[in-house]
Amino acid sequence: MTELISKSDIDKRVGELAAEINRTFGREDVVVICILKGAFIFTADLVRRLDFPLIVEFMELSSYHLAVSTDKVVVTKDIATDLTGKNVLVVEDIVDTGSTLRFIHSHLAAKNPASLRFCVLLDKPAKRKKHTPLPDFTGFVIPDEFVAGYGLDYDQKHRNIPNIVIKET
Ligand code: 5GP
């Protein structure tokens, strides 16, 4: 496993993202939605650096690869909070083709939030599909490699690695 991003570079970038998000939200109440499972460590680190009033919700998705370039995303755990008129910040681990982000965007936009923003730790733009909403906050743009660690899995394992590594498949 080759290191792609060190623990100290992650810490530094999470601090910068938090500062950017703090400037964006000011003193508004925010619902932070952590997308399970991959974003659990990133969300835990990020929210401890946010200085506005917030609540944390968790949403879990599964995607099924039906055929080449047709992925079906389903919600396996939805949020309980009513989002009507709320400011929402979605925290996601990685955006690859963009199918998941696009699905989350339409699923949550239908709940009538006042605002809907996305913070993504890793952006893998190589296979991005058209019409994917752009994340408002991005940690690192990375090459088209399968990565694990810092919450991201390889076959459900390696989420506990503190840095981000390239998993040779
Ligand atoms: P997309 O829908 O953008 O193609 O894929 C997003 C989802 O695929 C992510 O939320 C993540 O669960 C998974 N994924 C995509 N690339 C990687 C990767 O390099 N490592 C891991 N662990 N998951 C990935």
CSV table of N, CA and C and ligand atoms in Angstrom, one decimal:
chain,number,residue,atom,x,y,z
A,1,MET,N,0.9,-1.2,0.0
A,1,MET,CA,0.0,0.0,0.0
A,1,MET,C,0.9,1.2,0.0
A,2,THR,N,0.7,2.1,-1.0
A,2,THR,CA,1.5,3.3,-1.1
A,2,THR,C,0.8,4.5,-0.5
A,3,GLU,N,1.5,5.3,0.3
A,3,GLU,CA,0.8,6.4,0.9
A,3,GLU,C,0.5,7.5,-0.2
A,4,LEU,N,-0.7,8.0,-0.2
A,4,LEU,CA,-1.1,9.0,-1.2
A,4,LEU,C,-1.1,10.4,-0.4
A,5,ILE,N,-1.7,10.4,0.8
A,5,ILE,CA,-1.9,11.6,1.6
A,5,ILE,C,-1.5,11.3,3.0
A,6,SER,N,-0.6,12.0,3.6
A,6,SER,CA,-0.1,11.7,4.9
A,6,SER,C,-1.1,12.2,6.0
A,7,LYS,N,-1.0,11.7,7.2
A,7,LYS,CA,-1.9,12.1,8.3
A,7,LYS,C,-1.8,13.6,8.5
A,8,SER,N,-0.5,14.1,8.5
A,8,SER,CA,-0.4,15.6,8.8
A,8,SER,C,-1.0,16.4,7.6
A,9,ASP,N,-0.9,16.0,6.4
A,9,ASP,CA,-1.5,16.8,5.3
A,9,ASP,C,-3.0,16.7,5.4
A,10,ILE,N,-3.6,15.6,5.9
A,10,ILE,CA,-5.0,15.5,6.0
A,10,ILE,C,-5.4,16.5,7.1
A,11,ASP,N,-4.7,16.5,8.3
A,11,ASP,CA,-5.0,17.4,9.4
A,11,ASP,C,-5.0,18.8,9.0
A,12,LYS,N,-4.0,19.2,8.2
A,12,LYS,CA,-3.8,20.6,7.8
A,12,LYS,C,-5.0,21.0,6.9
A,13,ARG,N,-5.3,20.1,5.9
A,13,ARG,CA,-6.3,20.4,4.9
A,13,ARG,C,-7.7,20.5,5.6
A,14,VAL,N,-8.0,19.6,6.6
A,14,VAL,CA,-9.3,19.6,7.2
A,14,VAL,C,-9.4,20.9,8.0
A,15,GLY,N,-8.3,21.4,8.6
A,15,GLY,CA,-8.4,22.7,9.2
A,15,GLY,C,-8.7,23.8,8.3
A,16,GLU,N,-8.1,23.8,7.1
A,16,GLU,CA,-8.3,24.8,6.1
A,16,GLU,C,-9.8,24.8,5.6
A,17,LEU,N,-10.3,23.5,5.4
A,17,LEU,CA,-11.7,23.4,4.9
A,17,LEU,C,-12.6,23.9,6.0
A,18,ALA,N,-12.4,23.6,7.3
A,18,ALA,CA,-13.2,24.1,8.4
A,18,ALA,C,-13.2,25.6,8.4
A,19,ALA,N,-12.1,26.2,8.2
A,19,ALA,CA,-12.0,27.7,8.2
A,19,ALA,C,-12.8,28.3,7.1
A,20,GLU,N,-12.8,27.6,5.9
A,20,GLU,CA,-13.6,28.1,4.7
A,20,GLU,C,-15.1,27.9,5.0
A,21,ILE,N,-15.4,26.8,5.6
A,21,ILE,CA,-16.8,26.5,5.9
A,21,ILE,C,-17.3,27.5,7.0
A,22,ASN,N,-16.5,27.8,8.0
A,22,ASN,CA,-16.9,28.7,9.1
A,22,ASN,C,-17.1,30.1,8.5
A,23,ARG,N,-16.3,30.5,7.5
A,23,ARG,CA,-16.5,31.8,6.8
A,23,ARG,C,-17.8,31.8,6.0
A,24,THR,N,-18.2,30.7,5.4
A,24,THR,CA,-19.4,30.6,4.6
A,24,THR,C,-20.7,30.6,5.4
A,25,PHE,N,-20.7,29.9,6.6
A,25,PHE,CA,-21.9,29.8,7.3
A,25,PHE,C,-22.2,30.9,8.4
A,26,GLY,N,-21.1,31.5,8.8
A,26,GLY,CA,-21.3,32.6,9.9
A,26,GLY,C,-22.0,32.0,11.1
A,27,ARG,N,-23.1,32.6,11.5
A,27,ARG,CA,-23.7,32.1,12.8
A,27,ARG,C,-25.0,31.3,12.6
A,28,GLU,N,-25.3,30.9,11.3
A,28,GLU,CA,-26.5,30.1,11.1
A,28,GLU,C,-26.5,28.7,11.7
A,29,ASP,N,-27.7,28.2,12.0
A,29,ASP,CA,-27.8,26.8,12.4
A,29,ASP,C,-27.6,25.9,11.2
A,30,VAL,N,-26.9,24.9,11.3
A,30,VAL,CA,-26.7,24.0,10.2
A,30,VAL,C,-26.9,22.5,10.5
A,31,VAL,N,-27.5,21.8,9.6
A,31,VAL,CA,-27.6,20.3,9.7
A,31,VAL,C,-26.5,19.7,8.9
A,32,VAL,N,-25.5,19.1,9.6
A,32,VAL,CA,-24.4,18.4,8.9
A,32,VAL,C,-24.8,17.0,8.7
A,33,ILE,N,-24.8,16.5,7.5
A,33,ILE,CA,-25.2,15.1,7.2
A,33,ILE,C,-23.9,14.4,6.7
A,34,CYS,N,-23.6,13.4,7.6
A,34,CYS,CA,-22.4,12.5,7.3
A,34,CYS,C,-22.9,11.3,6.5
A,35,ILE,N,-22.3,11.1,5.3
A,35,ILE,CA,-22.6,10.0,4.5
A,35,ILE,C,-21.8,8.7,4.9
A,36,LEU,N,-22.5,7.8,5.5
A,36,LEU,CA,-21.9,6.6,6.0
A,36,LEU,C,-21.5,5.6,4.8
A,37,LYS,N,-20.5,4.8,5.0
A,37,LYS,CA,-19.7,4.8,6.2
A,37,LYS,C,-18.5,5.6,6.0
A,38,GLY,N,-18.1,5.8,4.7
A,38,GLY,CA,-16.7,6.4,4.4
A,38,GLY,C,-16.4,7.7,5.0
A,39,ALA,N,-17.4,8.5,5.3
A,39,ALA,CA,-17.2,9.9,5.8
A,39,ALA,C,-17.2,10.0,7.3
A,40,PHE,N,-17.2,8.9,8.0
A,40,PHE,CA,-17.4,9.0,9.5
A,40,PHE,C,-16.2,9.7,10.2
A,41,ILE,N,-15.0,9.3,9.8
A,41,ILE,CA,-13.8,9.9,10.4
A,41,ILE,C,-13.6,11.4,10.0
A,42,PHE,N,-13.8,11.6,8.7
A,42,PHE,CA,-13.7,13.0,8.2
A,42,PHE,C,-14.7,13.9,8.9
A,43,THR,N,-15.9,13.4,9.0
A,43,THR,CA,-17.0,14.2,9.7
A,43,THR,C,-16.6,14.5,11.1
A,44,ALA,N,-16.1,13.5,11.8
A,44,ALA,CA,-15.7,13.7,13.2
A,44,ALA,C,-14.6,14.7,13.4
A,45,ASP,N,-13.7,14.7,12.5
A,45,ASP,CA,-12.6,15.7,12.6
A,45,ASP,C,-13.1,17.1,12.2
A,46,LEU,N,-13.9,17.1,11.1
A,46,LEU,CA,-14.4,18.4,10.6
A,46,LEU,C,-15.3,19.1,11.6
A,47,VAL,N,-16.3,18.4,12.1
A,47,VAL,CA,-17.3,19.1,13.0
A,47,VAL,C,-16.6,19.7,14.3
A,48,ARG,N,-15.5,19.1,14.7
A,48,ARG,CA,-14.9,19.6,15.9
A,48,ARG,C,-14.1,20.9,15.7
A,49,ARG,N,-14.0,21.3,14.4
A,49,ARG,CA,-13.4,22.6,14.0
A,49,ARG,C,-14.4,23.6,13.5
A,50,LEU,N,-15.7,23.2,13.5
A,50,LEU,CA,-16.7,24.2,13.1
A,50,LEU,C,-17.2,24.9,14.3
A,51,ASP,N,-17.4,26.2,14.1
A,51,ASP,CA,-17.8,27.1,15.3
A,51,ASP,C,-19.1,27.7,15.2
A,52,PHE,N,-20.0,27.1,14.4
A,52,PHE,CA,-21.4,27.6,14.4
A,52,PHE,C,-22.3,26.5,15.0
A,53,PRO,N,-23.6,26.8,15.4
A,53,PRO,CA,-24.4,25.8,16.0
A,53,PRO,C,-24.8,24.8,14.9
A,54,LEU,N,-24.7,23.5,15.3
A,54,LEU,CA,-25.0,22.5,14.3
A,54,LEU,C,-25.5,21.2,14.9
A,55,ILE,N,-26.2,20.5,14.1
A,55,ILE,CA,-26.6,19.1,14.6
A,55,ILE,C,-26.0,18.1,13.5
A,56,VAL,N,-25.7,16.9,13.9
A,56,VAL,CA,-25.2,15.9,13.0
A,56,VAL,C,-26.2,14.8,12.7
A,57,GLU,N,-26.4,14.5,11.5
A,57,GLU,CA,-27.2,13.4,11.0
A,57,GLU,C,-26.4,12.5,10.2
A,58,PHE,N,-26.9,11.2,10.1
A,58,PHE,CA,-26.2,10.2,9.4
A,58,PHE,C,-27.1,9.6,8.3
A,59,MET,N,-26.6,9.4,7.1
A,59,MET,CA,-27.3,8.8,6.1
A,59,MET,C,-26.5,7.8,5.4
A,60,GLU,N,-27.1,6.6,5.1
A,60,GLU,CA,-26.3,5.6,4.5
A,60,GLU,C,-26.9,5.2,3.1
A,61,LEU,N,-26.0,4.9,2.2
A,61,LEU,CA,-26.4,4.6,0.8
A,61,LEU,C,-25.8,3.3,0.4
A,62,SER,N,-26.4,2.7,-0.6
A,62,SER,CA,-25.7,1.6,-1.3
A,62,SER,C,-25.8,1.8,-2.7
A,63,SER,N,-24.8,1.4,-3.5
A,63,SER,CA,-25.0,1.4,-4.9
A,63,SER,C,-24.8,0.1,-5.5
A,64,TYR,N,-25.6,-0.2,-6.5
A,64,TYR,CA,-25.5,-1.5,-7.2
A,64,TYR,C,-25.1,-1.2,-8.6
A,65,HIS,N,-24.1,-2.0,-9.1
A,65,HIS,CA,-23.6,-1.8,-10.4
A,65,HIS,C,-24.4,-2.7,-11.4
A,66,LEU,N,-25.4,-2.1,-12.0
A,66,LEU,CA,-26.3,-2.9,-12.9
A,66,LEU,C,-25.7,-3.2,-14.2
A,67,ALA,N,-25.0,-2.3,-14.8
A,67,ALA,CA,-24.3,-2.5,-16.1
A,67,ALA,C,-23.3,-1.3,-16.2
A,68,VAL,N,-22.5,-1.4,-17.2
A,68,VAL,CA,-21.5,-0.3,-17.4
A,68,VAL,C,-22.2,1.0,-17.4
A,69,SER,N,-21.8,1.9,-16.6
A,69,SER,CA,-22.3,3.3,-16.4
A,69,SER,C,-23.7,3.4,-16.0
A,70,THR,N,-24.4,2.3,-15.5
A,70,THR,CA,-25.7,2.5,-15.0
A,70,THR,C,-25.7,2.0,-13.5
A,71,ASP,N,-25.4,2.9,-12.6
A,71,ASP,CA,-25.4,2.5,-11.2
A,71,ASP,C,-26.7,2.9,-10.6
A,72,LYS,N,-27.3,2.1,-9.7
A,72,LYS,CA,-28.5,2.5,-9.0
A,72,LYS,C,-28.1,2.7,-7.5
A,73,VAL,N,-28.4,3.9,-7.1
A,73,VAL,CA,-28.1,4.2,-5.7
A,73,VAL,C,-29.4,4.2,-4.9
A,74,VAL,N,-29.4,3.5,-3.7
A,74,VAL,CA,-30.5,3.5,-2.8
A,74,VAL,C,-30.1,3.9,-1.4
A,75,VAL,N,-31.1,4.5,-0.7
A,75,VAL,CA,-30.9,4.9,0.7
A,75,VAL,C,-31.2,3.7,1.6
A,76,THR,N,-30.2,3.3,2.4
A,76,THR,CA,-30.4,2.2,3.3
A,76,THR,C,-30.7,2.8,4.7
A,77,LYS,N,-30.3,4.1,5.0
A,77,LYS,CA,-30.6,4.7,6.2
A,77,LYS,C,-30.8,6.2,5.9
A,78,ASP,N,-32.1,6.7,6.1
A,78,ASP,CA,-32.4,8.1,5.8
A,78,ASP,C,-32.3,8.9,7.1
A,79,ILE,N,-32.3,10.2,6.9
A,79,ILE,CA,-32.2,11.1,8.1
A,79,ILE,C,-33.6,11.3,8.7
A,80,ALA,N,-33.6,11.5,10.0
A,80,ALA,CA,-34.9,11.7,10.7
A,80,ALA,C,-35.4,13.1,10.8
A,81,THR,N,-34.4,14.1,10.7
A,81,THR,CA,-34.7,15.5,10.9
A,81,THR,C,-35.4,16.1,9.7
A,82,ASP,N,-36.4,16.9,10.0
A,82,ASP,CA,-37.1,17.7,8.9
A,82,ASP,C,-36.2,18.8,8.4
A,83,LEU,N,-35.8,18.7,7.1
A,83,LEU,CA,-34.9,19.7,6.6
A,83,LEU,C,-35.5,21.0,6.0
A,84,THR,N,-36.8,21.1,6.1
A,84,THR,CA,-37.5,22.2,5.5
A,84,THR,C,-37.0,23.5,6.1
A,85,GLY,N,-36.5,24.4,5.2
A,85,GLY,CA,-36.0,25.7,5.6
A,85,GLY,C,-34.6,25.7,6.3
A,86,LYS,N,-34.0,24.5,6.4
A,86,LYS,CA,-32.7,24.4,7.1
A,86,LYS,C,-31.5,24.5,6.2
A,87,ASN,N,-30.4,25.0,6.7
A,87,ASN,CA,-29.1,25.0,6.0
A,87,ASN,C,-28.4,23.7,6.2
A,88,VAL,N,-28.1,23.0,5.1
A,88,VAL,CA,-27.6,21.7,5.1
A,88,VAL,C,-26.2,21.6,4.5
A,89,LEU,N,-25.3,20.9,5.2
A,89,LEU,CA,-23.9,20.7,4.7
A,89,LEU,C,-23.8,19.1,4.7
A,90,VAL,N,-23.6,18.6,3.5
A,90,VAL,CA,-23.4,17.2,3.3
A,90,VAL,C,-21.9,16.9,3.3
A,91,VAL,N,-21.5,15.9,4.1
A,91,VAL,CA,-20.0,15.5,4.2
A,91,VAL,C,-19.9,14.2,3.6
A,92,GLU,N,-19.1,14.1,2.5
A,92,GLU,CA,-18.9,12.9,1.7
A,92,GLU,C,-17.4,12.5,1.6
A,93,ASP,N,-17.1,11.2,1.5
A,93,ASP,CA,-15.7,10.9,1.5
A,93,ASP,C,-15.1,11.1,0.2
A,94,ILE,N,-15.7,10.7,-0.9
A,94,ILE,CA,-15.0,10.7,-2.2
A,94,ILE,C,-16.1,10.9,-3.3
A,95,VAL,N,-15.8,11.6,-4.3
A,95,VAL,CA,-16.6,11.7,-5.5
A,95,VAL,C,-15.8,11.2,-6.7
A,96,ASP,N,-16.4,10.1,-7.4
A,96,ASP,CA,-15.7,9.5,-8.5
A,96,ASP,C,-16.5,9.8,-9.7
A,97,THR,N,-17.4,8.9,-10.1
A,97,THR,CA,-18.2,9.2,-11.3
A,97,THR,C,-19.2,10.4,-11.1
A,98,GLY,N,-19.6,10.5,-9.8
A,98,GLY,CA,-20.5,11.6,-9.5
A,98,GLY,C,-22.0,11.1,-9.3
A,99,SER,N,-22.2,9.8,-9.6
A,99,SER,CA,-23.6,9.3,-9.5
A,99,SER,C,-24.1,9.4,-8.1
A,100,THR,N,-23.3,9.1,-7.1
A,100,THR,CA,-23.8,9.2,-5.7
A,100,THR,C,-24.1,10.6,-5.3
A,101,LEU,N,-23.2,11.5,-5.6
A,101,LEU,CA,-23.4,13.0,-5.3
A,101,LEU,C,-24.7,13.5,-5.9
A,102,ARG,N,-24.9,13.1,-7.2
A,102,ARG,CA,-26.1,13.6,-7.9
A,102,ARG,C,-27.3,13.0,-7.3
A,103,PHE,N,-27.3,11.7,-6.9
A,103,PHE,CA,-28.4,11.1,-6.2
A,103,PHE,C,-28.7,11.8,-4.9
A,104,ILE,N,-27.7,12.1,-4.0
A,104,ILE,CA,-27.8,12.7,-2.7
A,104,ILE,C,-28.4,14.1,-2.9
A,105,HIS,N,-27.9,14.8,-3.9
A,105,HIS,CA,-28.4,16.1,-4.2
A,105,HIS,C,-29.9,16.1,-4.5
A,106,SER,N,-30.4,15.2,-5.4
A,106,SER,CA,-31.8,15.3,-5.7
A,106,SER,C,-32.6,14.8,-4.5
A,107,HIS,N,-32.1,13.8,-3.8
A,107,HIS,CA,-32.8,13.2,-2.6
A,107,HIS,C,-33.0,14.3,-1.5
A,108,LEU,N,-32.0,15.0,-1.3
A,108,LEU,CA,-32.1,16.0,-0.2
A,108,LEU,C,-32.8,17.3,-0.6
A,109,ALA,N,-32.6,17.7,-1.9
A,109,ALA,CA,-33.2,18.9,-2.4
A,109,ALA,C,-34.7,18.7,-2.3
A,110,ALA,N,-35.2,17.5,-2.5
A,110,ALA,CA,-36.7,17.2,-2.4
A,110,ALA,C,-37.2,17.5,-1.0
A,111,LYS,N,-36.3,17.6,0.0
A,111,LYS,CA,-36.8,17.8,1.4
A,111,LYS,C,-36.8,19.3,1.7
A,112,ASN,N,-36.7,20.2,0.7
A,112,ASN,CA,-36.8,21.6,0.8
A,112,ASN,C,-36.0,22.3,1.8
A,113,PRO,N,-34.6,22.1,1.8
A,113,PRO,CA,-33.8,22.8,2.7
A,113,PRO,C,-33.6,24.3,2.2
A,114,ALA,N,-33.2,25.2,3.1
A,114,ALA,CA,-33.0,26.6,2.6
A,114,ALA,C,-31.7,26.6,1.8
A,115,SER,N,-30.7,25.8,2.1
A,115,SER,CA,-29.5,25.8,1.3
A,115,SER,C,-28.9,24.4,1.4
A,116,LEU,N,-28.2,23.9,0.4
A,116,LEU,CA,-27.7,22.6,0.4
A,116,LEU,C,-26.3,22.7,-0.2
A,117,ARG,N,-25.3,22.4,0.7
A,117,ARG,CA,-23.9,22.5,0.2
A,117,ARG,C,-23.2,21.1,0.5
A,118,PHE,N,-22.1,20.9,-0.3
A,118,PHE,CA,-21.4,19.6,-0.2
A,118,PHE,C,-19.9,19.8,0.1
A,119,CYS,N,-19.4,19.1,1.1
A,119,CYS,CA,-18.0,19.1,1.4
A,119,CYS,C,-17.5,17.7,1.1
A,120,VAL,N,-16.6,17.5,0.2
A,120,VAL,CA,-16.0,16.2,-0.2
A,120,VAL,C,-14.5,16.2,0.1
A,121,LEU,N,-14.1,15.1,0.8
A,121,LEU,CA,-12.7,15.1,1.1
A,121,LEU,C,-11.8,14.8,-0.2
A,122,LEU,N,-12.2,13.9,-1.0
A,122,LEU,CA,-11.4,13.5,-2.1
A,122,LEU,C,-12.2,13.6,-3.4
A,123,ASP,N,-11.6,14.2,-4.4
A,123,ASP,CA,-12.2,14.4,-5.7
A,123,ASP,C,-11.4,13.6,-6.8
A,124,LYS,N,-12.0,12.6,-7.4
A,124,LYS,CA,-11.4,11.8,-8.4
A,124,LYS,C,-12.0,12.1,-9.8
A,125,PRO,N,-11.6,13.2,-10.5
A,125,PRO,CA,-12.4,13.7,-11.6
A,125,PRO,C,-12.3,12.9,-12.9
A,126,ALA,N,-11.4,11.9,-12.9
A,126,ALA,CA,-11.1,11.2,-14.2
A,126,ALA,C,-12.4,10.6,-14.9
A,127,LYS,N,-13.3,10.0,-14.1
A,127,LYS,CA,-14.5,9.3,-14.6
A,127,LYS,C,-15.8,10.1,-14.4
A,128,ARG,N,-15.6,11.4,-14.1
A,128,ARG,CA,-16.8,12.2,-13.8
A,128,ARG,C,-17.9,12.2,-14.9
A,129,LYS,N,-19.1,12.0,-14.5
A,129,LYS,CA,-20.2,12.1,-15.5
A,129,LYS,C,-20.6,13.5,-15.6
A,130,LYS,N,-21.3,13.8,-16.7
A,130,LYS,CA,-21.8,15.2,-16.9
A,130,LYS,C,-22.9,15.4,-15.9
A,131,HIS,N,-23.2,16.7,-15.7
A,131,HIS,CA,-24.3,17.1,-14.8
A,131,HIS,C,-24.2,16.7,-13.4
A,132,THR,N,-22.9,16.5,-12.9
A,132,THR,CA,-22.7,16.3,-11.5
A,132,THR,C,-22.6,17.6,-10.8
A,133,PRO,N,-23.3,17.8,-9.7
A,133,PRO,CA,-23.2,19.1,-9.0
A,133,PRO,C,-21.7,19.2,-8.5
A,134,LEU,N,-21.2,20.4,-8.6
A,134,LEU,CA,-19.8,20.6,-8.1
A,134,LEU,C,-19.8,20.7,-6.6
A,135,PRO,N,-18.9,20.0,-5.9
A,135,PRO,CA,-18.8,20.2,-4.4
A,135,PRO,C,-18.5,21.7,-4.1
A,136,ASP,N,-19.0,22.2,-3.0
A,136,ASP,CA,-18.7,23.5,-2.6
A,136,ASP,C,-17.3,23.6,-1.9
A,137,PHE,N,-17.0,22.5,-1.3
A,137,PHE,CA,-15.7,22.4,-0.6
A,137,PHE,C,-15.0,21.1,-0.9
A,138,THR,N,-13.8,21.2,-1.3
A,138,THR,CA,-13.0,19.9,-1.7
A,138,THR,C,-11.7,19.9,-1.0
A,139,GLY,N,-11.4,18.7,-0.4
A,139,GLY,CA,-10.1,18.5,0.3
A,139,GLY,C,-9.0,18.4,-0.7
A,140,PHE,N,-9.0,17.3,-1.5
A,140,PHE,CA,-7.9,17.0,-2.4
A,140,PHE,C,-8.4,16.4,-3.7
A,141,VAL,N,-7.8,16.9,-4.8
A,141,VAL,CA,-8.1,16.3,-6.1
A,141,VAL,C,-7.0,15.2,-6.2
A,142,ILE,N,-7.5,13.9,-6.5
A,142,ILE,CA,-6.5,12.8,-6.6
A,142,ILE,C,-6.6,12.1,-7.9
A,143,PRO,N,-5.6,11.3,-8.3
A,143,PRO,CA,-5.6,10.5,-9.5
A,143,PRO,C,-6.6,9.4,-9.5
A,144,ASP,N,-6.9,8.7,-10.6
A,144,ASP,CA,-7.9,7.7,-10.7
A,144,ASP,C,-7.3,6.3,-10.1
A,145,GLU,N,-7.2,6.3,-8.8
A,145,GLU,CA,-6.7,5.1,-8.1
A,145,GLU,C,-7.7,4.8,-7.0
A,146,PHE,N,-7.7,3.5,-6.6
A,146,PHE,CA,-8.6,3.1,-5.5
A,146,PHE,C,-7.9,3.4,-4.2
A,147,VAL,N,-8.5,4.2,-3.4
A,147,VAL,CA,-7.8,4.6,-2.2
A,147,VAL,C,-8.6,4.1,-0.9
A,148,ALA,N,-7.9,3.9,0.2
A,148,ALA,CA,-8.4,3.4,1.4
A,148,ALA,C,-7.8,4.2,2.6
A,149,GLY,N,-8.4,4.0,3.8
A,149,GLY,CA,-7.8,4.7,5.0
A,149,GLY,C,-8.6,5.9,5.3
A,150,TYR,N,-8.4,6.4,6.5
A,150,TYR,CA,-9.1,7.6,7.0
A,150,TYR,C,-10.6,7.5,6.8
A,151,GLY,N,-11.1,6.3,7.1
A,151,GLY,CA,-12.6,6.1,7.0
A,151,GLY,C,-13.0,5.3,5.7
A,152,LEU,N,-12.2,5.4,4.7
A,152,LEU,CA,-12.5,4.7,3.4
A,152,LEU,C,-12.1,3.3,3.5
A,153,ASP,N,-12.9,2.4,2.9
A,153,ASP,CA,-12.6,1.0,3.0
A,153,ASP,C,-12.0,0.4,1.8
A,154,TYR,N,-11.4,-0.8,2.0
A,154,TYR,CA,-11.2,-1.7,0.9
A,154,TYR,C,-11.8,-3.0,1.3
A,155,ASP,N,-13.0,-3.4,0.7
A,155,ASP,CA,-13.7,-4.6,1.2
A,155,ASP,C,-14.0,-4.5,2.7
A,156,GLN,N,-14.5,-3.4,3.1
A,156,GLN,CA,-14.9,-3.0,4.5
A,156,GLN,C,-13.8,-2.9,5.5
A,157,LYS,N,-12.6,-3.2,5.0
A,157,LYS,CA,-11.4,-3.1,5.9
A,157,LYS,C,-10.6,-1.9,5.7
A,158,HIS,N,-9.6,-1.6,6.5
A,158,HIS,CA,-8.7,-0.5,6.4
A,158,HIS,C,-9.2,0.9,6.7
A,159,ARG,N,-10.5,0.9,7.2
A,159,ARG,CA,-11.0,2.3,7.5
A,159,ARG,C,-10.2,2.9,8.6
A,160,ASN,N,-9.5,2.1,9.4
A,160,ASN,CA,-8.8,2.7,10.6
A,160,ASN,C,-7.4,3.1,10.3
A,161,ILE,N,-6.9,3.0,9.0
A,161,ILE,CA,-5.6,3.5,8.7
A,161,ILE,C,-5.6,5.0,8.8
A,162,PRO,N,-4.7,5.7,9.5
A,162,PRO,CA,-4.8,7.1,9.7
A,162,PRO,C,-4.5,8.0,8.5
A,163,ASN,N,-3.8,7.4,7.5
A,163,ASN,CA,-3.5,8.2,6.3
A,163,ASN,C,-4.3,7.6,5.2
A,164,ILE,N,-4.1,8.2,4.0
A,164,ILE,CA,-4.8,7.7,2.8
A,164,ILE,C,-3.8,7.0,1.9
A,165,VAL,N,-4.1,5.7,1.5
A,165,VAL,CA,-3.2,4.9,0.8
A,165,VAL,C,-3.8,4.5,-0.5
A,166,ILE,N,-3.0,4.2,-1.5
A,166,ILE,CA,-3.5,3.6,-2.7
A,166,ILE,C,-3.5,2.1,-2.5
A,167,LYS,N,-4.7,1.5,-2.8
A,167,LYS,CA,-4.8,0.1,-2.7
A,167,LYS,C,-4.7,-0.6,-4.0
A,168,GLU,N,-3.6,-1.2,-4.2
A,168,GLU,CA,-3.4,-1.9,-5.5
A,168,GLU,C,-4.3,-3.1,-5.6
A,169,THR,N,-5.2,-3.1,-6.6
A,169,THR,CA,-6.2,-4.2,-6.7
A,169,THR,C,-5.8,-5.3,-7.6
B,1,5GP,P1,-19.5,7.7,-7.4
B,1,5GP,O1,-20.9,7.5,-7.3
B,1,5GP,O2,-19.0,9.1,-7.4
B,1,5GP,O3,-18.9,7.0,-8.7
B,1,5GP,O4,-18.8,7.0,-6.3
B,1,5GP,C1,-18.8,7.4,-5.0
B,1,5GP,C2,-18.7,6.3,-4.0
B,1,5GP,O5,-18.0,5.2,-4.4
B,1,5GP,C3,-18.1,6.8,-2.8
B,1,5GP,O6,-19.0,7.4,-1.8
B,1,5GP,C4,-17.3,5.6,-2.3
B,1,5GP,O7,-18.2,4.9,-1.4
B,1,5GP,C5,-17.0,4.8,-3.5
B,1,5GP,N1,-15.7,5.0,-4.0
B,1,5GP,C6,-15.3,5.6,-5.2
B,1,5GP,N2,-14.0,5.6,-5.3
B,1,5GP,C7,-13.5,5.0,-4.2
B,1,5GP,C8,-12.1,4.7,-3.7
B,1,5GP,O8,-11.1,5.0,-4.3
B,1,5GP,N3,-12.0,4.1,-2.5
B,1,5GP,C9,-13.1,3.8,-1.7
B,1,5GP,N4,-12.9,3.2,-0.6
B,1,5GP,N5,-14.4,4.1,-2.1
B,1,5GP,C10,-14.6,4.7,-3.3
